[in-house]
């Protein structure tokens, strides 16, 4: 497997994606997961001239010998009772598919929606309607949209297709050839064992988000800073014949993972600094390489 990571690692340390991929390169990474999670209406990516910054980003990646291999589209909840925000979510997601085409990215993650009181059947129906709005652009761009497992902690107990079995059932229910799955190991660690879930996804597993936590909430930590069983996950990925990238999503390792308290009299030490994240980035890459080499599946 080849190691990738998200541009979100430097979201709070750099002002733009060009600087972020330079930092990823400095940390040892050559494969990029482009985060488009935090688009706003005034983002340059949402402007009429959106191709200009995208082309500049591609040129810099080419210069560095890096490759965009995965993406995360706009964050949000498509089932929330706020039509204006939902419409922006859809518009930003459609734009993210166009950006993926420009950068040669084949797979992007798009979160499912949740709402209070939905049964499993209602959740299936409403999320199929949401993803259906993306189908024309998916077909035009040839980009796969990946449904991701969540966790009860993130969804406040509301139903979401969190298990591999339910995700596979939902994908079969929707039945679109460009809709597949991404497995988030941190979300799964909050649910318990994940070996069988990964096997249940089987051929539908197109990408992973590899991150750790303490099993209590979603923390996006570097492997070994939490409680996840890495042997279990590696055996599952190998037994499921997973062929995608080993994509790390550990961007919150320094960013208040335990909700750091603020001292009102002085905040000079409240926030981590760029030099700290650079060290964390190198640790992240070296740890991922160790995990993959231990199972004989590391690829440059």
Phi, psi and omega in degrees: 000147177261141185271129175233164173207168187270146174296343178298342178304330182242024181303318185266003182247340182232153184270348184208165185289333177296314177295326180294318180288333173297320178291321176299317178299317179300327180279355178110353184277144177236350181241131193245134168257108183279119177272122173242030188290330190246035175301146172234163181304332181264011176296141177300335178288343179260002181277170176295334182261031187298334183291335181297307178294329179293318179294323177296322178295317179296319180297320179291320177299317178297319180298323181277353184074032180251163182224134172279123186236347185201163179210163171234121181278181187311135175278156180149176182240108184291348182254010179285150182279060181215085187305323182295316180290325178295319180295323176292320177303314180295314181298317180292325178293318177299318178296322180298326176294321177295320178295320177302317179300316181297327184264359180077021180275130184265337187228131174225143181272134175229118183293144171286164177264162176223160176203154180297138169079006181284136169283169177302317182296318179293321178299315178303311184297313184289323178285330173298319179297321178295308182296330179299332179292341180267345188304314181302318180287325175301316181290324179292320183268339184076018182268133175283134171261131184248125174281138183245141172293145175246209178207152181302328180298315180290327186262009177053040176084354180289152180294138170208150180287084184268334182273155177300323180296313180292323178297315179297321178296318179295317179298322177292323179296317180287314172071032177257135186291348179252012178250120184221205190230148167239136180252123178261115185289330179290316175302316182294327180295335176284344181264333182130215179297145183232005182301306184293326178300316180294319177295325181294332177285324175052235185292347179281349182279106183257342182200162174228156166244108184262115178202163187243165171196187181261014177080004183252326179202167182285113186242341179055057182261155173299140177311138180085357172270357179232208188245006184295144177271104185288329177296319179300313183293317180296317177299319180296314181297319180290316181292331178277358180059041178295132184241008183272193180277151175271086191263116180278139176227070189242039192285349184255014185302325179255347188268080175051053181298336177244029180054066182309129180287149179257135175263114190298334183283338184196131181235021186296336180252011185292317189256139174294157185250165182304318182297328177292315180296326177298318176295318179298322181296317179294318176299318180300312180296312183296324179292317178298318179298318177299316180301312183290320179295328179296334178252009175068030183236012180286135174233142176291000000 
